[in-house]
Coordinates of C-alpha atoms in Angstrom, one line a residue:
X1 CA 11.2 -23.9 -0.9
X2 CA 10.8 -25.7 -4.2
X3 CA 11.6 -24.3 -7.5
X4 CA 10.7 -24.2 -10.8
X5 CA 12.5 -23.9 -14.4
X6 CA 11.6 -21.1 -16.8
X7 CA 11.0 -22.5 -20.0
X8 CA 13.1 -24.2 -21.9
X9 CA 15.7 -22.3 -19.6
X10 CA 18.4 -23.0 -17.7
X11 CA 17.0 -20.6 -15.1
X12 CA 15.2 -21.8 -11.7
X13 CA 13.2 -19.8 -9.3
X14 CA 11.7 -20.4 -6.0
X15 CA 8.2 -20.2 -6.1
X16 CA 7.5 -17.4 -4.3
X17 CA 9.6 -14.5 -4.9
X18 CA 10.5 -11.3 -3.7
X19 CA 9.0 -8.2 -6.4
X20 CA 11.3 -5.3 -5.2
X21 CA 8.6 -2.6 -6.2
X22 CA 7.8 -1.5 -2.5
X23 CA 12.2 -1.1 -1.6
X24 CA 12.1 1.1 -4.6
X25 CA 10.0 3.2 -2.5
X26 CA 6.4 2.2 -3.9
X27 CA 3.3 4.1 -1.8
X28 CA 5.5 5.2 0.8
X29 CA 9.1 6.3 2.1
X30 CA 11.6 3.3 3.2
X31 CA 14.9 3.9 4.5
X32 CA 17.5 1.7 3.6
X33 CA 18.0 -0.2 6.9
X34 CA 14.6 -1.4 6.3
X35 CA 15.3 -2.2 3.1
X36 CA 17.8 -4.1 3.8
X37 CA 16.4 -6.1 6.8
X38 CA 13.3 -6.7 4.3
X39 CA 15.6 -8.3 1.8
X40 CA 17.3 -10.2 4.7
X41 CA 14.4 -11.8 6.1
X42 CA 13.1 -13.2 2.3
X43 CA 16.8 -14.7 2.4
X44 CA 16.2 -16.3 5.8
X45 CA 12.6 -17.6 4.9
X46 CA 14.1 -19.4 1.8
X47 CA 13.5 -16.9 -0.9
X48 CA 16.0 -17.1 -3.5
X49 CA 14.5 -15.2 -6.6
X50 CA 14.2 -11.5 -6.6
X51 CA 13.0 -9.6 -9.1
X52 CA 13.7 -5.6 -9.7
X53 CA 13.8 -2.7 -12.4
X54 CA 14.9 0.4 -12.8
X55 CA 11.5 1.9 -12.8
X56 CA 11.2 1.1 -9.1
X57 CA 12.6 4.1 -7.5
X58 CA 14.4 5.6 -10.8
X59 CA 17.1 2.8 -9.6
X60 CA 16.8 3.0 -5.8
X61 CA 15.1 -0.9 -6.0
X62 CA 18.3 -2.3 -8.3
X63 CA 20.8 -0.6 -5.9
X64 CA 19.8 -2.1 -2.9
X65 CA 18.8 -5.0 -4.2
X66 CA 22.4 -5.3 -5.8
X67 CA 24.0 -4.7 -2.5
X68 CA 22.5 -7.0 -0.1
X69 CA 22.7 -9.9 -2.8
X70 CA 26.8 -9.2 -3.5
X71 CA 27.0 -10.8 -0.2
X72 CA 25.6 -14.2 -1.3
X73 CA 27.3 -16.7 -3.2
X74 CA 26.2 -15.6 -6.9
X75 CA 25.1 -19.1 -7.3
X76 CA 22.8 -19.4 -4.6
X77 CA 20.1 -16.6 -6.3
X78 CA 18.2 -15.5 -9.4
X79 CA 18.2 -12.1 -10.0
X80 CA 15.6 -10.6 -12.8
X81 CA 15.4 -7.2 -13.9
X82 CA 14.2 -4.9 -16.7
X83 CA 14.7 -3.0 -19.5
X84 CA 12.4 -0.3 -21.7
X85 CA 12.8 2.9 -19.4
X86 CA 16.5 4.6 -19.4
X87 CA 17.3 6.8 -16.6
X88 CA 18.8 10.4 -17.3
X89 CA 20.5 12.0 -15.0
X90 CA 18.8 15.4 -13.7
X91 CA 18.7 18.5 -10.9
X92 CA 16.3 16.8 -8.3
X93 CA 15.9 20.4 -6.8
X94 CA 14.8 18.5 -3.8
X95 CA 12.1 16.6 -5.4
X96 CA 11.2 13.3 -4.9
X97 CA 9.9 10.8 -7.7
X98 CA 6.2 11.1 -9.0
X99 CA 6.0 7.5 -8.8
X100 CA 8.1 6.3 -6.1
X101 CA 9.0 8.1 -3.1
X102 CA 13.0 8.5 -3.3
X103 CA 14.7 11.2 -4.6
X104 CA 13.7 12.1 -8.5
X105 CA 17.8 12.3 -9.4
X106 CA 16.6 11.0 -12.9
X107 CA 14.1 10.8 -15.0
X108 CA 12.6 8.3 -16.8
X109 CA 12.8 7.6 -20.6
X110 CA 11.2 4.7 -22.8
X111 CA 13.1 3.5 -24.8
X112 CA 12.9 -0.4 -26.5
X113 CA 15.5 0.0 -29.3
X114 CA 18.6 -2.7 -29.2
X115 CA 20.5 0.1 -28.6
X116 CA 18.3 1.4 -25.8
X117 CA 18.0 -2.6 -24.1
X118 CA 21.7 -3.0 -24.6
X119 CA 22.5 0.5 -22.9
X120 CA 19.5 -0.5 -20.2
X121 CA 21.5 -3.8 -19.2
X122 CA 24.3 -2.1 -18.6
X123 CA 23.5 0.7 -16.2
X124 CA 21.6 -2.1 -14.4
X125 CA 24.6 -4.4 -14.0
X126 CA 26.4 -0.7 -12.6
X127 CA 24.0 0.2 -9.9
X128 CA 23.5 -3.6 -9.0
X129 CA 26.8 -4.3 -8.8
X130 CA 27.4 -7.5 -11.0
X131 CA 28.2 -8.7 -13.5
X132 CA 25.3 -10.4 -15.2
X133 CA 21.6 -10.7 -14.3
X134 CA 19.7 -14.4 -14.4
X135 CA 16.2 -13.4 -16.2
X136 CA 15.7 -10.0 -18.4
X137 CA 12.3 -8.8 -19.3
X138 CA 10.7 -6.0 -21.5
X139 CA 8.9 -3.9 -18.8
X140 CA 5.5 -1.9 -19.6
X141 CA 6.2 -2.4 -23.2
X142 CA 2.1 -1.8 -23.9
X143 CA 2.1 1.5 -25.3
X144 CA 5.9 0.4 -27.1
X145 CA 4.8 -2.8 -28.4
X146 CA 5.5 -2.6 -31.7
X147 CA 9.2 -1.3 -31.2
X148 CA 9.2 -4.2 -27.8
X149 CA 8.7 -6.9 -30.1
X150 CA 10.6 -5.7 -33.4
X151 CA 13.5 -4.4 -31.6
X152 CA 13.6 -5.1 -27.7
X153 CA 13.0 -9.1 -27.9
X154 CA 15.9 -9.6 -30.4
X155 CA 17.9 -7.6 -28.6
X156 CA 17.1 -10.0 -25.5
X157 CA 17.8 -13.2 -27.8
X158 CA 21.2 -11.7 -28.9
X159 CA 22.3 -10.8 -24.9
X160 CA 20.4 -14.6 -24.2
X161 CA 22.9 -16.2 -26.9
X162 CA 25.8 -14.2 -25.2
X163 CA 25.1 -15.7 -21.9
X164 CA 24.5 -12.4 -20.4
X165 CA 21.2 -13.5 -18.8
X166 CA 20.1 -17.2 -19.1
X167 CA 15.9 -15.8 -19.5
X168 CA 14.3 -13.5 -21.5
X169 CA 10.5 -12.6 -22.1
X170 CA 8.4 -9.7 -20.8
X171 CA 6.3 -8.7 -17.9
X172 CA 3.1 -6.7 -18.6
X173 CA -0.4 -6.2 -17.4
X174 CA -1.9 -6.7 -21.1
X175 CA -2.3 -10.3 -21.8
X176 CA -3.4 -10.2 -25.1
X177 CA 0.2 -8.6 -26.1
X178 CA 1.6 -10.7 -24.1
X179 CA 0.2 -13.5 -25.7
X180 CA 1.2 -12.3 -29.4
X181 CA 4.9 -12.3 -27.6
X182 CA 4.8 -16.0 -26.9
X183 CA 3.5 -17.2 -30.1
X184 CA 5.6 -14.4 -32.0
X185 CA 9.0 -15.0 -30.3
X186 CA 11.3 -17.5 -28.1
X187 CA 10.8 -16.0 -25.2
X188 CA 11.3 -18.2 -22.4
X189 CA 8.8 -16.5 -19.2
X190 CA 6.3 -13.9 -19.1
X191 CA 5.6 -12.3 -15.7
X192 CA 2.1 -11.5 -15.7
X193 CA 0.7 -8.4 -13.5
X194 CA -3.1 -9.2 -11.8
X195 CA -4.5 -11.1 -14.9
X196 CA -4.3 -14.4 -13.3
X197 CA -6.1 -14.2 -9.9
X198 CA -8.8 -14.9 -7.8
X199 CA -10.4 -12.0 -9.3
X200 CA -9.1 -11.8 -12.5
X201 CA -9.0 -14.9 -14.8
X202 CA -8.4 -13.4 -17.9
X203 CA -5.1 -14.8 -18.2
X204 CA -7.4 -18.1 -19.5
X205 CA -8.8 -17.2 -22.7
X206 CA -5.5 -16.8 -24.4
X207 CA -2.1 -16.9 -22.8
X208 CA -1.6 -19.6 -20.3
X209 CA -2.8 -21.7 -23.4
X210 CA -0.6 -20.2 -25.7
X211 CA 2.3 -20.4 -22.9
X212 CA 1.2 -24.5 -22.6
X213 CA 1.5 -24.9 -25.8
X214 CA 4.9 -23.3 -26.7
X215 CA 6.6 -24.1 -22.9
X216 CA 6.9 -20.6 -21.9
X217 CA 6.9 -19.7 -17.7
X218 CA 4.6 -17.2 -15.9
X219 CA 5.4 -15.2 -13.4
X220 CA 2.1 -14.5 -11.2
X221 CA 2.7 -10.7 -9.9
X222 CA 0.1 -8.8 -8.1
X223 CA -1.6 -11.6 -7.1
X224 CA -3.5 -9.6 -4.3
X225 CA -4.7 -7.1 -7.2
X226 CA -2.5 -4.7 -5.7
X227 CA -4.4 -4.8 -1.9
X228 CA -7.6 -6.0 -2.0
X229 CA -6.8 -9.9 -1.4
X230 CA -4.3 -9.1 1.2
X231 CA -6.4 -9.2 3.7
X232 CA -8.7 -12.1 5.2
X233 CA -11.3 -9.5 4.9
X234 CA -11.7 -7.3 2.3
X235 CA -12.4 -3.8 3.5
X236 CA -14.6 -0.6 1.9
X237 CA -12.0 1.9 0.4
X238 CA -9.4 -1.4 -0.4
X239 CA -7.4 -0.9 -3.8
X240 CA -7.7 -2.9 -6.4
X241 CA -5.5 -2.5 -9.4
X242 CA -4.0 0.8 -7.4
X243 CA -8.0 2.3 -7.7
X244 CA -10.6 1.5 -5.2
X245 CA -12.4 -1.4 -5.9
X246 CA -15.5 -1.0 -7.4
X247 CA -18.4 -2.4 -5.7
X248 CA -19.2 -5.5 -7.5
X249 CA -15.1 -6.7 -7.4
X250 CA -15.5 -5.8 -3.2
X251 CA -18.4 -8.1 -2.8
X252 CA -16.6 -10.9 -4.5
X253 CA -13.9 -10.6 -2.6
X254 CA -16.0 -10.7 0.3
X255 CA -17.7 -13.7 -1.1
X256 CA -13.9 -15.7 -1.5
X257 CA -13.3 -14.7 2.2
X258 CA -16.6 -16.2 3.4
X259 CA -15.6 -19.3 1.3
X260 CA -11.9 -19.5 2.5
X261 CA -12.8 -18.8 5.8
X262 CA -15.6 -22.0 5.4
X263 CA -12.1 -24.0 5.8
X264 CA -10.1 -22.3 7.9
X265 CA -8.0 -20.8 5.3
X266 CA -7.2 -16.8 4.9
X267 CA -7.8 -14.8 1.9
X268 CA -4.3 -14.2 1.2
X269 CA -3.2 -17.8 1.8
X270 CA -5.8 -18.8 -1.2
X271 CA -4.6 -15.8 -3.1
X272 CA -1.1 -16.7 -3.3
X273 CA -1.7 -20.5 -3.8
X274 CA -4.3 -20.4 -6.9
X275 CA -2.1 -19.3 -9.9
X276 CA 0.3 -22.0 -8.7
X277 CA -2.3 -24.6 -9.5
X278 CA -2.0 -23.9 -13.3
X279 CA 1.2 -25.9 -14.4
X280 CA 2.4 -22.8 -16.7
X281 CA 2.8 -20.8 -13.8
X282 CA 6.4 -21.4 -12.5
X283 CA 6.1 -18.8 -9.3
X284 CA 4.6 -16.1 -7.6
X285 CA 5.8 -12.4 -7.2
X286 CA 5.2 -10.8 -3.9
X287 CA 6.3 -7.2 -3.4
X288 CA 7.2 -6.5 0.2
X289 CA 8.6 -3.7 2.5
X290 CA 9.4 -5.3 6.1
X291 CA 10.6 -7.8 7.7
X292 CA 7.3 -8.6 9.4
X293 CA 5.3 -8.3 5.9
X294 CA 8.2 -11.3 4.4
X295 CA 7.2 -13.5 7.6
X296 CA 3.7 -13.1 7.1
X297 CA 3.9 -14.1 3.3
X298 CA 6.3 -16.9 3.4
X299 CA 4.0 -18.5 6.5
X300 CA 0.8 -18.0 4.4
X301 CA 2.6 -19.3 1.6
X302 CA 3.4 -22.8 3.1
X303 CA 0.0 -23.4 4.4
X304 CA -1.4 -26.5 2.7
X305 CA -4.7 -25.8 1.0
X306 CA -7.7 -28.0 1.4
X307 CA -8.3 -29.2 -2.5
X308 CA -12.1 -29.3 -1.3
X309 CA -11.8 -25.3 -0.9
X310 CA -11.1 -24.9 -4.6
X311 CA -14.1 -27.2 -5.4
X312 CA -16.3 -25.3 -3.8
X313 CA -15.4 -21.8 -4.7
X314 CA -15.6 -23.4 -8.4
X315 CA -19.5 -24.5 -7.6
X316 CA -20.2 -21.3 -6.2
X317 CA -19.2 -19.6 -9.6
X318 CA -16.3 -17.6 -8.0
X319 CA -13.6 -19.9 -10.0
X320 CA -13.7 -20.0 -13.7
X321 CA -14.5 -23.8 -14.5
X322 CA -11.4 -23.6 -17.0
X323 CA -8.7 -23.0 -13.9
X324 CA -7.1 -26.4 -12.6
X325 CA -8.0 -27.0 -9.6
X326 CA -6.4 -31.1 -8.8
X327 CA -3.5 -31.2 -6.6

């Protein structure tokens, strides 16, 4: 699988990754025999960066992550977490997690200070199990900014210089913030949540130029909107952006399908190869939770896309006529 450098990075990724949200317990219960057999078959379909946080699972995602990668060669993987939300310890009087279904032994709390980023890294590298991560981003940071950028990034920069983590930057849904980041700071990748999609090409007005310009990576998460593109058709009731989809955003989905299917191609397959086509975007971020799910991604992933499909969704106004398109 071919990979890409972050910035002006040492750091390389494979291009399509593994987002460890759904381990963590996202939507629904996993056990950790699936878990593990999830992360094993992304290994053995030639994924080699995987991405978690503590949010996923109030640190159920960073533990298992941690323990199926301390079997690889640490050189073989890049391993990205996040900082902003500590976890306290707490009674979990047999309740599980609002967010995530695991057990709710902590609780959340923001926090972007140095203090709270240096004290964030380290709890990570305990329930991982190692002893340094490969990329290190501000998570969620939109209703924080202000602290995120004064007092999280240079916190980053300092752990950066140490050669604790070899990345830094941020991953948001807000691209506007996310732009001010790039052009404010160093950083060296963003990863970007649903803002540079099939459906969603925000992402164009200001940050992939401002990421251009200044050499910075994206990281393309949620690039099926969180369900509605996963599927080679789009069905009534699918979510889109964890709500479900609003009329107007089903019946272009639809109307992708109908063109994708014009050329033999499946929704999802289209999905996952557009933000690829913009050269700022380094790699995609796919969360997964079985082995059959990894297999499914990583065979869509390599399927070559006719460049003629991305003309015509382009004529048929469902591409924005900024988004590269050439091979």
């Amino acid at each position: 699988m071919r990979t890409n450098r972050l910035g002006h990075s040492a750091v390389e990724v494979t291009e399509l990754g593994f987002g460890g949200g759904p381990i963590g317990g996202l939507f629904a219960p996993l056990d950790d025999e699936t878990a593990a057999a999830t992360l094993n078959a992304a290994w053995e379909c030639g994924i080699r960066y995987f991405d978690t946080s503590p949010h996923y699972g109030v640190g159920q995602s960073e533990r298992r992550t941690g323990e199926f990668l301390r079997g690889m060669p640490r050189d073989t993987f890049t391993l990205s977490t996040k900082v902003g939300r500590l976890l306290v310890p707490q009674d979990p009087q047999g309740r599980t997690d609002e967010r995530f279904h695991a057990p709710a032994t902590h609780r959340r709390v923001w926090d972007f200070s140095r203090d709270g980023v240096l004290r964030g890294v380290e709890d990570s590298l305990t329930r991982m199990g190692v002893d340094r991560v490969d990329v290190l981003l501000l998570h969620d940071a939109e209703e924080h900014f202000g602290t995120a950028l004064r007092e999280g990034f240079p916190a980053l920069a300092e752990l950066r210089s140490q050669g604790v983590v070899g990345a830094v930057g941020a991953g948001m849904y807000d691209p506007g913030m996310l732009t001010e980041l790039v052009r404010e700071t160093d950083a060296d990748v963003v990863m970007l949540s649903g803002r540079y999609t099939l459906l969603d090409h925000s992402a164009l007005d200001d940050l992939l130029p401002a990421c251009t310009e200044r050499g910075v990576s994206v990281l393309a998460a949620s690039v099926f909107n969180s369900g509605l593109l996963a599927t080679p058709r789009p069905a009534r009731g699918a979510a889109y952006d964890y709500a479900p989809a609003p009329p107007d955003v089903l019946r272009r989905a639809r109307e992708l399908a109908d063109v994708c299917e014009a050329h033999g191609v499946r929704l999802p397959q289209a999905a996952m190869a557009f933000p690829l086509r913009h050269p700022a975007v380094a790699g995609i971020v796919l969360g997964m939770r079985s082995p059959e799910e990894v297999r499914l991604d990583a065979a869509g992933f390599g399927v070559r896309i006719p460049d003629r499909l991305w003309s015509d969704l382009r004529e048929a106004g469902l591409l924005d006529e900024r988004a590269p398109v050439g091979a």
